[in-house]
CSV table of N, CA and C in Angstrom, one decimal:
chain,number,residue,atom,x,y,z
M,447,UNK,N,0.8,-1.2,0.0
M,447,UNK,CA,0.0,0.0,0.0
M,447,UNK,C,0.9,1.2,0.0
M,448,UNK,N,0.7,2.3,-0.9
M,448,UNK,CA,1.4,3.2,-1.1
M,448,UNK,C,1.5,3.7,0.3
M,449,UNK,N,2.1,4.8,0.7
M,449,UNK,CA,2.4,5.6,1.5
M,449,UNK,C,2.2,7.1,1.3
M,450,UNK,N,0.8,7.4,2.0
M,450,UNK,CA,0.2,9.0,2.2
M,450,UNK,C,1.4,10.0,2.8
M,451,UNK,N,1.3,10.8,1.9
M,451,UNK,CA,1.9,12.2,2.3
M,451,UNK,C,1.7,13.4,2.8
M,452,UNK,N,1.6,13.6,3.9
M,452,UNK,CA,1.4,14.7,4.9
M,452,UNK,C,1.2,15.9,4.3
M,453,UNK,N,0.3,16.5,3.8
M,453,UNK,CA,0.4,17.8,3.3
M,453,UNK,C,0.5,19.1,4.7
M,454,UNK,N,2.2,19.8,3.9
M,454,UNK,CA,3.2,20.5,5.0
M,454,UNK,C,2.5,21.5,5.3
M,455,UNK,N,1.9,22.1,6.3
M,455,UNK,CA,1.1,23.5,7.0
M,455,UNK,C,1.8,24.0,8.2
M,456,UNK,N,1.7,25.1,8.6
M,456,UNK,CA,2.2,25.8,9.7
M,456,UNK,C,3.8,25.6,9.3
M,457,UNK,N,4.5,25.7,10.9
M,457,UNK,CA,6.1,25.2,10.4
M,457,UNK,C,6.7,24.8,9.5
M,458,UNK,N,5.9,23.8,9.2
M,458,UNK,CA,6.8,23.0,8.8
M,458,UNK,C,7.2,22.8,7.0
M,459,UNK,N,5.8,24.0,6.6
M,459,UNK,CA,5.6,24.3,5.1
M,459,UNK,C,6.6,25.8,4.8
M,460,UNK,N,6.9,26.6,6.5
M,460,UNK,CA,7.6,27.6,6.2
M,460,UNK,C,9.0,27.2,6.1
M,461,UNK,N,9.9,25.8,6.9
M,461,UNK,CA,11.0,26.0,7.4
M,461,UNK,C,11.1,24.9,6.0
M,462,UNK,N,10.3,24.0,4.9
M,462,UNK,CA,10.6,23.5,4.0
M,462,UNK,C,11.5,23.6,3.1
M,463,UNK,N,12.5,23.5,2.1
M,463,UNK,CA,13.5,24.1,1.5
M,463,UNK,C,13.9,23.5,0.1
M,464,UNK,N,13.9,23.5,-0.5
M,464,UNK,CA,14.1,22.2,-1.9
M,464,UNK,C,14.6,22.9,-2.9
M,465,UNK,N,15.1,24.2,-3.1
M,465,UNK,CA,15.7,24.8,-3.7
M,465,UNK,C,17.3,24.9,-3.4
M,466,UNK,N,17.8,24.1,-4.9
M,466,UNK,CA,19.2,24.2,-5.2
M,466,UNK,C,19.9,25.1,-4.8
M,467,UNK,N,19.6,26.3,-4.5
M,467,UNK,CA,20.4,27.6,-4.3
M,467,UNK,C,19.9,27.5,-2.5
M,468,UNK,N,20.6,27.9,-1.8
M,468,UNK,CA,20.3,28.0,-0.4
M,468,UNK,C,20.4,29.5,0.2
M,469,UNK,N,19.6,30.0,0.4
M,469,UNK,CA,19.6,31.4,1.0
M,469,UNK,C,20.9,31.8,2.1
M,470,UNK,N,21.6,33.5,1.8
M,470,UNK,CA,22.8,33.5,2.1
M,470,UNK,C,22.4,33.9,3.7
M,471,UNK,N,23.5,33.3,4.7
M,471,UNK,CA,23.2,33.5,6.2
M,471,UNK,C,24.4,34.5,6.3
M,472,UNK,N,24.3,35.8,7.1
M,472,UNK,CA,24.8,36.6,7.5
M,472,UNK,C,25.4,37.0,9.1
M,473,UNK,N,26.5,37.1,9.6
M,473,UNK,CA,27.1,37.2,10.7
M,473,UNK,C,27.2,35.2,11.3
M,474,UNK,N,26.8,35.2,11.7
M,474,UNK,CA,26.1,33.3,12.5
M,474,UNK,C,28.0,33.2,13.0
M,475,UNK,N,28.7,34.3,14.3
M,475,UNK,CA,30.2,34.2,14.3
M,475,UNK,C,30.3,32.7,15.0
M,476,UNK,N,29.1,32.5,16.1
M,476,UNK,CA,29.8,31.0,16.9
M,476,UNK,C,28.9,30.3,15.9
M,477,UNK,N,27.9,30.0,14.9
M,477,UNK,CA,28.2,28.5,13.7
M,477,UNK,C,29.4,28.6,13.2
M,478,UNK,N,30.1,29.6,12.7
M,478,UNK,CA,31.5,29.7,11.4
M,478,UNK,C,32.5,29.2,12.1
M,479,UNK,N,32.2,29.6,14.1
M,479,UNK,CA,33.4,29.0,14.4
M,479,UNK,C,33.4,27.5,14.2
M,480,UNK,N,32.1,26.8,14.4
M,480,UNK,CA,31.8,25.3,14.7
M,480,UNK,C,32.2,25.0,13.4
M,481,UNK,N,31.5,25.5,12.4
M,481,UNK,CA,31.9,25.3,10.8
M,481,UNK,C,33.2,24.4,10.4
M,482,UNK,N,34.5,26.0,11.4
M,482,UNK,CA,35.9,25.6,10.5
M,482,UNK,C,36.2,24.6,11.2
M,483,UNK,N,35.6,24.0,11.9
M,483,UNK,CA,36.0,22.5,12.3
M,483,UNK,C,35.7,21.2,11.8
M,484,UNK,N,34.6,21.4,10.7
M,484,UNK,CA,34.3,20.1,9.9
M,484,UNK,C,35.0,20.2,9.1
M,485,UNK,N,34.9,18.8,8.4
M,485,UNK,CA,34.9,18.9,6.7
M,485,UNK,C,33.9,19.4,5.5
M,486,UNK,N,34.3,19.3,4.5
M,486,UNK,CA,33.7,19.7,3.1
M,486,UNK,C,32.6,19.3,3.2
M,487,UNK,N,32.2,18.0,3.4
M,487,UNK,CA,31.2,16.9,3.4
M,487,UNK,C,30.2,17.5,4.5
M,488,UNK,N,31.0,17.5,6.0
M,488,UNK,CA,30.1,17.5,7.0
M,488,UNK,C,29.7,19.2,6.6
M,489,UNK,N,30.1,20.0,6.2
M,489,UNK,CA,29.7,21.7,6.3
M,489,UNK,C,28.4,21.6,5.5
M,490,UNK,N,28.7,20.6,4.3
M,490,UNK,CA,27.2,20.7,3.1
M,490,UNK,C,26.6,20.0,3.9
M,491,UNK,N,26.0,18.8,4.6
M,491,UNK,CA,25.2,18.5,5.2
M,491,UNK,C,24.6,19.3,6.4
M,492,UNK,N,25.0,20.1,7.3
M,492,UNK,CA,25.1,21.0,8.2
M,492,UNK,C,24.1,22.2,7.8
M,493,UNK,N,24.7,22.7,6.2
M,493,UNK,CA,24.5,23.7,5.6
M,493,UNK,C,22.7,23.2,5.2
M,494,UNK,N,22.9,22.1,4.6
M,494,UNK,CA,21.4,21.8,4.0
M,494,UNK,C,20.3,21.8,5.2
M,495,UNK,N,21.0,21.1,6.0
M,495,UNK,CA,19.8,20.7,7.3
M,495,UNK,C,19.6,22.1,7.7
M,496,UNK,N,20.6,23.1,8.5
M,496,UNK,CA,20.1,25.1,8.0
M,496,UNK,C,18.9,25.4,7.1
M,497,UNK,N,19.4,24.6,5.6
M,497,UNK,CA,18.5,25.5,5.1
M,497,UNK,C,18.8,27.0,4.5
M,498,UNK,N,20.4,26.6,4.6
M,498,UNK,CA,21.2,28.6,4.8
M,498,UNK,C,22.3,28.2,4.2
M,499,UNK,N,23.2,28.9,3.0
M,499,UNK,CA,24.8,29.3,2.7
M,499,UNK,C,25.5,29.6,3.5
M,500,UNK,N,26.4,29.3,4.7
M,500,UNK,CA,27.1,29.7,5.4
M,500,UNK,C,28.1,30.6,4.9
M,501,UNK,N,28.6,30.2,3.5
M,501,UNK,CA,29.4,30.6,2.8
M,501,UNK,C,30.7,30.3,3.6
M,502,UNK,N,32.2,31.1,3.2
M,502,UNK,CA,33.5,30.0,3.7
M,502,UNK,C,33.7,31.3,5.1
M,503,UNK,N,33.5,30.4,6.1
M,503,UNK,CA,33.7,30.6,7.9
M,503,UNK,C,35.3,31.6,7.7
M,504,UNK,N,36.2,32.1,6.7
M,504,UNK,CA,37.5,32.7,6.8
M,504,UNK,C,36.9,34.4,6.2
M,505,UNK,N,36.0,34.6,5.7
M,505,UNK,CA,34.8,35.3,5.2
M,505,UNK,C,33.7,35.8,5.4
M,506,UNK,N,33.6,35.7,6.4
M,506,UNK,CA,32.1,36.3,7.0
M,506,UNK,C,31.5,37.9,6.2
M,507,UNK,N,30.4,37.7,6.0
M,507,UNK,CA,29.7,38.8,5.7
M,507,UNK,C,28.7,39.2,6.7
M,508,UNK,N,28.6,40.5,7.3
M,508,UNK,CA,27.5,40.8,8.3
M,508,UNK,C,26.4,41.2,7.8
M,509,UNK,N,26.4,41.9,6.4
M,509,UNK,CA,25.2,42.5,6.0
M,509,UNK,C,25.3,42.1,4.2
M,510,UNK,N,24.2,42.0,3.7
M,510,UNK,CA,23.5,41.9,2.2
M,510,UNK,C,24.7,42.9,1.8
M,511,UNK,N,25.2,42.6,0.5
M,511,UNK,CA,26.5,43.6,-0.6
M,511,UNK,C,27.3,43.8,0.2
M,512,UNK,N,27.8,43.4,1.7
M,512,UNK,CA,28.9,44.1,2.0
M,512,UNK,C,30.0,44.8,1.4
M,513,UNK,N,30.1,43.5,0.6
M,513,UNK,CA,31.5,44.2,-0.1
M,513,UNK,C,31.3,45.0,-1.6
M,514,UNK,N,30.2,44.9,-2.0
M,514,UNK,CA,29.9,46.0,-3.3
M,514,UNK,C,29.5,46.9,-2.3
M,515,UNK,N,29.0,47.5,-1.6
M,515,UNK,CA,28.2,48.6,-0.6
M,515,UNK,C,28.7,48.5,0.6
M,516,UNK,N,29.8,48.6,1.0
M,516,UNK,CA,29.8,48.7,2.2
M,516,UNK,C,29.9,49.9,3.2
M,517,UNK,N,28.6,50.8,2.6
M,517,UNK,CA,28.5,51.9,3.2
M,517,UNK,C,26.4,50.4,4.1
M,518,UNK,N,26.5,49.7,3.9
M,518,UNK,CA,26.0,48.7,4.3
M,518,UNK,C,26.3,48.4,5.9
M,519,UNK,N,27.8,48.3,6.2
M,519,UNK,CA,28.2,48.1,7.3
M,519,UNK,C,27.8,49.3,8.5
M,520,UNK,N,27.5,50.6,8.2
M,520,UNK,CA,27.0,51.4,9.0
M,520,UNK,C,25.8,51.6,9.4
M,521,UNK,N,25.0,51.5,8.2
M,521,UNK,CA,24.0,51.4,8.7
M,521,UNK,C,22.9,50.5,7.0
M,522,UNK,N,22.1,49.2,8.4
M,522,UNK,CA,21.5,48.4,7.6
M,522,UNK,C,20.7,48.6,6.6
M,523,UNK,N,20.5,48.3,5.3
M,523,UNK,CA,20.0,48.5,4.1
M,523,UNK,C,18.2,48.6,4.5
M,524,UNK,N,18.3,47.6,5.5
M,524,UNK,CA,16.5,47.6,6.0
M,524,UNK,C,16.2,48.8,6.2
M,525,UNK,N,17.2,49.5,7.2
M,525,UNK,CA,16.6,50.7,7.5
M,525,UNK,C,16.5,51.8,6.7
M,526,UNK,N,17.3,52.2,6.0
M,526,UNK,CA,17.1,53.1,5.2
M,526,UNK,C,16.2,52.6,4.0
M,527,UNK,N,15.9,51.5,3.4
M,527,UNK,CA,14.4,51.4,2.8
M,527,UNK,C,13.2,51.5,3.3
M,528,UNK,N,13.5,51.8,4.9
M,528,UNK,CA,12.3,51.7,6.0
M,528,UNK,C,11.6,53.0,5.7
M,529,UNK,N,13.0,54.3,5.1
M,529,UNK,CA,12.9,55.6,5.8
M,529,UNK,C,11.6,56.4,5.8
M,530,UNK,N,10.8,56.2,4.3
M,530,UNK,CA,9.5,56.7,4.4
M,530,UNK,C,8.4,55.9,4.9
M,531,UNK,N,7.8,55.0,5.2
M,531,UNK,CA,7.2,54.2,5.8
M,531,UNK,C,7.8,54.8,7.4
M,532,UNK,N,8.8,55.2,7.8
M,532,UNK,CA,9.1,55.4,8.7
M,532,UNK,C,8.7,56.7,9.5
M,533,UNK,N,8.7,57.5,8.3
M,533,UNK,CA,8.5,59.2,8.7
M,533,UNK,C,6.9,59.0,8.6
M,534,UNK,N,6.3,58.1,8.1
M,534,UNK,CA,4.4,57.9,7.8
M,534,UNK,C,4.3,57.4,9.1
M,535,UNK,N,4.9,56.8,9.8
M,535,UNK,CA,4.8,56.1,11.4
M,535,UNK,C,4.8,57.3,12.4
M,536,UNK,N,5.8,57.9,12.4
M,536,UNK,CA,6.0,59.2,13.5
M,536,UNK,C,5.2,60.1,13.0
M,537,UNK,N,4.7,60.7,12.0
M,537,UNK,CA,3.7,61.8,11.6
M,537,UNK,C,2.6,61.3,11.9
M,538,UNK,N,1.9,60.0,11.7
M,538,UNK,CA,0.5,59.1,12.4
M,538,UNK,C,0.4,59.0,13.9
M,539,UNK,N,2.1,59.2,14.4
M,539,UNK,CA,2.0,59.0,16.2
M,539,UNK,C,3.0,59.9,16.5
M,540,UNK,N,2.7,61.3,16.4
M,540,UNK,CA,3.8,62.2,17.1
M,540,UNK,C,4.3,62.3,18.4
M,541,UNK,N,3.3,61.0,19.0
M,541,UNK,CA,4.1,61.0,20.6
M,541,UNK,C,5.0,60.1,20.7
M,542,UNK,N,5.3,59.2,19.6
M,542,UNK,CA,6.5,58.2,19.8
M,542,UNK,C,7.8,59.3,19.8
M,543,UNK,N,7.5,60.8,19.2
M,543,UNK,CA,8.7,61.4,18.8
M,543,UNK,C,9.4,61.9,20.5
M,544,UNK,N,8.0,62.2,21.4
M,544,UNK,CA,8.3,62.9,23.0
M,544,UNK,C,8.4,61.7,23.9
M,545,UNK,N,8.2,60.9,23.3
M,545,UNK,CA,7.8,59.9,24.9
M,545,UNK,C,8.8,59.1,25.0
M,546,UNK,N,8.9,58.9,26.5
M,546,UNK,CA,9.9,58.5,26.5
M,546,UNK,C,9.7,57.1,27.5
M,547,UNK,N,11.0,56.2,27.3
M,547,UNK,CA,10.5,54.7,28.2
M,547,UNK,C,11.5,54.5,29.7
M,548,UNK,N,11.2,54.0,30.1
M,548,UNK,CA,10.9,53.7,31.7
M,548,UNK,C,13.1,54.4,32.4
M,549,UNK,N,13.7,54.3,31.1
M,549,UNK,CA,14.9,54.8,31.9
M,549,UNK,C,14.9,56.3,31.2
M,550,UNK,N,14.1,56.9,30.8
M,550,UNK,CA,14.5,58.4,30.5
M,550,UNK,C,14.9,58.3,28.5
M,551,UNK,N,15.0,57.2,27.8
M,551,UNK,CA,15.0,57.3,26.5
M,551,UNK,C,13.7,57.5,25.3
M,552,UNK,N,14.3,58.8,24.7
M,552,UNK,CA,13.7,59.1,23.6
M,552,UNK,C,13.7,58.0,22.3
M,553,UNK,N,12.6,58.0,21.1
M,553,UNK,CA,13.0,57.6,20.1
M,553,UNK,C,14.4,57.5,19.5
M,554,UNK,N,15.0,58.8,19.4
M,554,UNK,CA,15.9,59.8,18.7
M,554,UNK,C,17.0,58.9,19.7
M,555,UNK,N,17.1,58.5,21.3
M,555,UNK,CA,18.6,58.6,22.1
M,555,UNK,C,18.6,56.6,21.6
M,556,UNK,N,17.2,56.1,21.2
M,556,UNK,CA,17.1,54.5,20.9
M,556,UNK,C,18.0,54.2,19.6
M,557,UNK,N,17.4,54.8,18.6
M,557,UNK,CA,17.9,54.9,17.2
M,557,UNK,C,19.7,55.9,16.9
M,558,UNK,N,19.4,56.4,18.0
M,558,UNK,CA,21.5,56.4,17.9
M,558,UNK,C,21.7,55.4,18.1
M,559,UNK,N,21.8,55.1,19.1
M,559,UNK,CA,22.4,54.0,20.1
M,559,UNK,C,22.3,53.0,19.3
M,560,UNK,N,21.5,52.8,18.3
M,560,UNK,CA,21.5,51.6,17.2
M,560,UNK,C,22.7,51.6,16.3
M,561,UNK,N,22.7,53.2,16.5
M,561,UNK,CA,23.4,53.3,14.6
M,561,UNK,C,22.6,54.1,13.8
M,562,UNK,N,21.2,54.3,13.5
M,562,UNK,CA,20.3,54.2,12.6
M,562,UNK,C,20.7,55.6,12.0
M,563,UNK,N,21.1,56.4,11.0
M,563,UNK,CA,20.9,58.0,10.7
M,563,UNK,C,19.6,57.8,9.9
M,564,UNK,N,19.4,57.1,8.9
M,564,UNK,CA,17.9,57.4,8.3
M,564,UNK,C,16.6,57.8,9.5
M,565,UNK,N,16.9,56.7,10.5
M,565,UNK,CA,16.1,57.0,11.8
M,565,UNK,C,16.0,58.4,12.1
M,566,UNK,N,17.2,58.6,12.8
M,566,UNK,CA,17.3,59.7,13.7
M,566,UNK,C,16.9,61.1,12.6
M,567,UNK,N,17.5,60.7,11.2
M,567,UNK,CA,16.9,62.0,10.4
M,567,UNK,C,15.4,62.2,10.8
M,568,UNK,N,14.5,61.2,9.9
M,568,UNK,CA,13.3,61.5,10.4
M,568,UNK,C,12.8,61.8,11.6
M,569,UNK,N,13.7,61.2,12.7
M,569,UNK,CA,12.9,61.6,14.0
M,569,UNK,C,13.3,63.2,13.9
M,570,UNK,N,14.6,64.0,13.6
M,570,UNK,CA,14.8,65.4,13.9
M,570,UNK,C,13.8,66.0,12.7
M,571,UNK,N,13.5,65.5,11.5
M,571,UNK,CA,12.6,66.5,10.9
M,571,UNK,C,11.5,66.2,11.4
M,572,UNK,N,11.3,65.4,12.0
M,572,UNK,CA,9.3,65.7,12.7
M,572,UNK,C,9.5,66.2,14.3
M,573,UNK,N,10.7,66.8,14.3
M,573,UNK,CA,10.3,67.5,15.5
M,573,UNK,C,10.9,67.5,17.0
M,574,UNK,N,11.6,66.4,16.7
M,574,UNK,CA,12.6,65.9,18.2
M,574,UNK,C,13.5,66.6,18.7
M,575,UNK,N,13.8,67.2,20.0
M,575,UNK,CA,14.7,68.0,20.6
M,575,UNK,C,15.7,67.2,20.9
M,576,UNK,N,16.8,67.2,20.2
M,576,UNK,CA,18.1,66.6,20.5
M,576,UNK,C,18.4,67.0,21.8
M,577,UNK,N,17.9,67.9,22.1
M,577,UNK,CA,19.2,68.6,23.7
M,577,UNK,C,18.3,67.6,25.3
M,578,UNK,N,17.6,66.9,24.6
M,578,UNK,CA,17.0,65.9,25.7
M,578,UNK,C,17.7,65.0,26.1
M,579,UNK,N,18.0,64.8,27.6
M,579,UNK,CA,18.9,64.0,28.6
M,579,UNK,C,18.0,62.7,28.7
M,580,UNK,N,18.6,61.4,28.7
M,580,UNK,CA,18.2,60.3,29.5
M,580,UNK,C,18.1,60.8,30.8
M,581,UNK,N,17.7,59.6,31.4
M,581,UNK,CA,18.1,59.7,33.0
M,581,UNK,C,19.4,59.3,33.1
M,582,UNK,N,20.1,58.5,32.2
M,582,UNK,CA,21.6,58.7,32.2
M,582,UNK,C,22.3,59.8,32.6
M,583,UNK,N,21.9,60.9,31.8
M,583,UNK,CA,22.0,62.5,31.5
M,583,UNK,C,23.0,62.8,30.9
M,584,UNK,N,22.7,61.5,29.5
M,584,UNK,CA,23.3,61.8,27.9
M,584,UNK,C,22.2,62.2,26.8
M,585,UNK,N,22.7,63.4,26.2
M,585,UNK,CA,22.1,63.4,25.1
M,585,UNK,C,21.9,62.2,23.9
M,586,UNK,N,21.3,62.2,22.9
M,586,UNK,CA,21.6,61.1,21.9
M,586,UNK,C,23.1,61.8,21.2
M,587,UNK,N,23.6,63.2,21.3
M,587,UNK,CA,24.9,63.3,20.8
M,587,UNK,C,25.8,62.9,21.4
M,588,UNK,N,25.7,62.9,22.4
M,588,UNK,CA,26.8,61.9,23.6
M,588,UNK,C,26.9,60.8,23.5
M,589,UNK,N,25.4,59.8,23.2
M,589,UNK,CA,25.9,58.4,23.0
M,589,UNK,C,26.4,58.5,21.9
M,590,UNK,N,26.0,59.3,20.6
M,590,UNK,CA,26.9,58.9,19.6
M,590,UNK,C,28.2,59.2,19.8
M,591,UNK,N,28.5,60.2,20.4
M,591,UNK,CA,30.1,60.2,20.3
M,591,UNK,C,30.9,58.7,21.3
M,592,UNK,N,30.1,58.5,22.3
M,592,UNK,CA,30.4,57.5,22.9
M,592,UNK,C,30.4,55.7,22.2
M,593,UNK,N,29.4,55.9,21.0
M,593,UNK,CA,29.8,55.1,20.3
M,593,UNK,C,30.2,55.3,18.8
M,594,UNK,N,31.4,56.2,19.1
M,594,UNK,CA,32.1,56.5,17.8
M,594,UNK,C,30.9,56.4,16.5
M,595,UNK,N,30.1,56.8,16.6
M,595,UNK,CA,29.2,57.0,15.4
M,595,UNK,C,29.3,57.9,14.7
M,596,UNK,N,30.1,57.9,13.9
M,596,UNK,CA,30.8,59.3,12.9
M,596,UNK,C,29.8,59.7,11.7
M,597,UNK,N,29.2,58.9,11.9
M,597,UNK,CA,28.2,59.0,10.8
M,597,UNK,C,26.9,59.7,11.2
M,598,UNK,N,26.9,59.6,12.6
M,598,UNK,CA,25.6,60.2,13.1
M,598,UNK,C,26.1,61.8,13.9
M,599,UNK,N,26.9,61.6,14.2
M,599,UNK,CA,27.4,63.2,14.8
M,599,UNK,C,26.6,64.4,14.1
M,600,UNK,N,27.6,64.4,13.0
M,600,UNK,CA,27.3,65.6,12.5
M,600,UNK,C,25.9,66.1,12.6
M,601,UNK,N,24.4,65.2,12.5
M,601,UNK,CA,23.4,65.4,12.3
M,601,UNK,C,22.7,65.6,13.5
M,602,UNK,N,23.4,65.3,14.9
M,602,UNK,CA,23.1,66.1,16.2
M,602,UNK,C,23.3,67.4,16.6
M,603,UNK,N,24.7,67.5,15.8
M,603,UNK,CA,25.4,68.5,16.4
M,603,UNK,C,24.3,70.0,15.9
M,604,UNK,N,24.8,71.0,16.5
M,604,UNK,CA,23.6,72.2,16.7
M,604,UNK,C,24.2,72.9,15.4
């Protein structure tokens, strides 16, 4: 008698995979380390059961084009596709731009602290007062300088 096959739903139709090309995995530093410990054989089996390109563990890539764009490494490609969808979010809820959460952070001191400049633009064109302290009692120009964010400085500064 033949043998009925489960038609895949929920999980198990998302995490399915049958395509020759394997989608590329980005950063994964402790798999690359486990990685350079197999062989050829065991990485493609490893790799398939993923579901993911590890690609070669001596090579890591953090982000999509790194190395054709690596204005990529500063700040993620997501977000800056985000950016109008993003400024339609804070113009719909101008109190995400003032309010702030349980330790004294603004939108504007969250999205330095990420990295984000497409963010923090939009947050300063709809209206955010940079000169606002955490309860830390850093501005978001402070944590950028504090996290060497060269890229977001200038767009604090007065």
């Amino acid at each position: 008698m033949p043998r009925k096959t489960k038609k895949q739903s929920g999980l198990s139709k998302l995490f399915s995979f049958s395509a020759a090309v394997l989608p590329k995995a980005y950063g994964v530093f402790t798999i690359q380390q486990m990685r350079s410990e197999m062989s050829p054989a065991e990485k493609k089996v490893h790799d398939r059961a993923w579901q993911l390109d590890f690609g070669d563990f001596n090579d890591i890539e953090v982000v999509y084009e790194q190395k054709e764009h690596p204005e990529n490494l500063i700040e993620h490609p997501m977000r800056k596709n985000m950016k109008s969808e993003f400024l339609r979010f804070v113009t719909e809820n101008p109190g995400e731009i003032t309010g702030r959460d349980a330790d004294g952070y603004t939108l504007l001191h969250t999205e330095t602290i990420a990295g984000n400049l497409s963010s923090a633009e939009v947050i300063l064109e709809a209206g955010a007062d940079k000169h606002i302290k955490a309860d830390t009692g850093k501005t978001a120009l402070d944590f950028a300088k504090q996290l060497n964010w060269e890229h977001l400085i200038p767009v604090l500064k007065d």
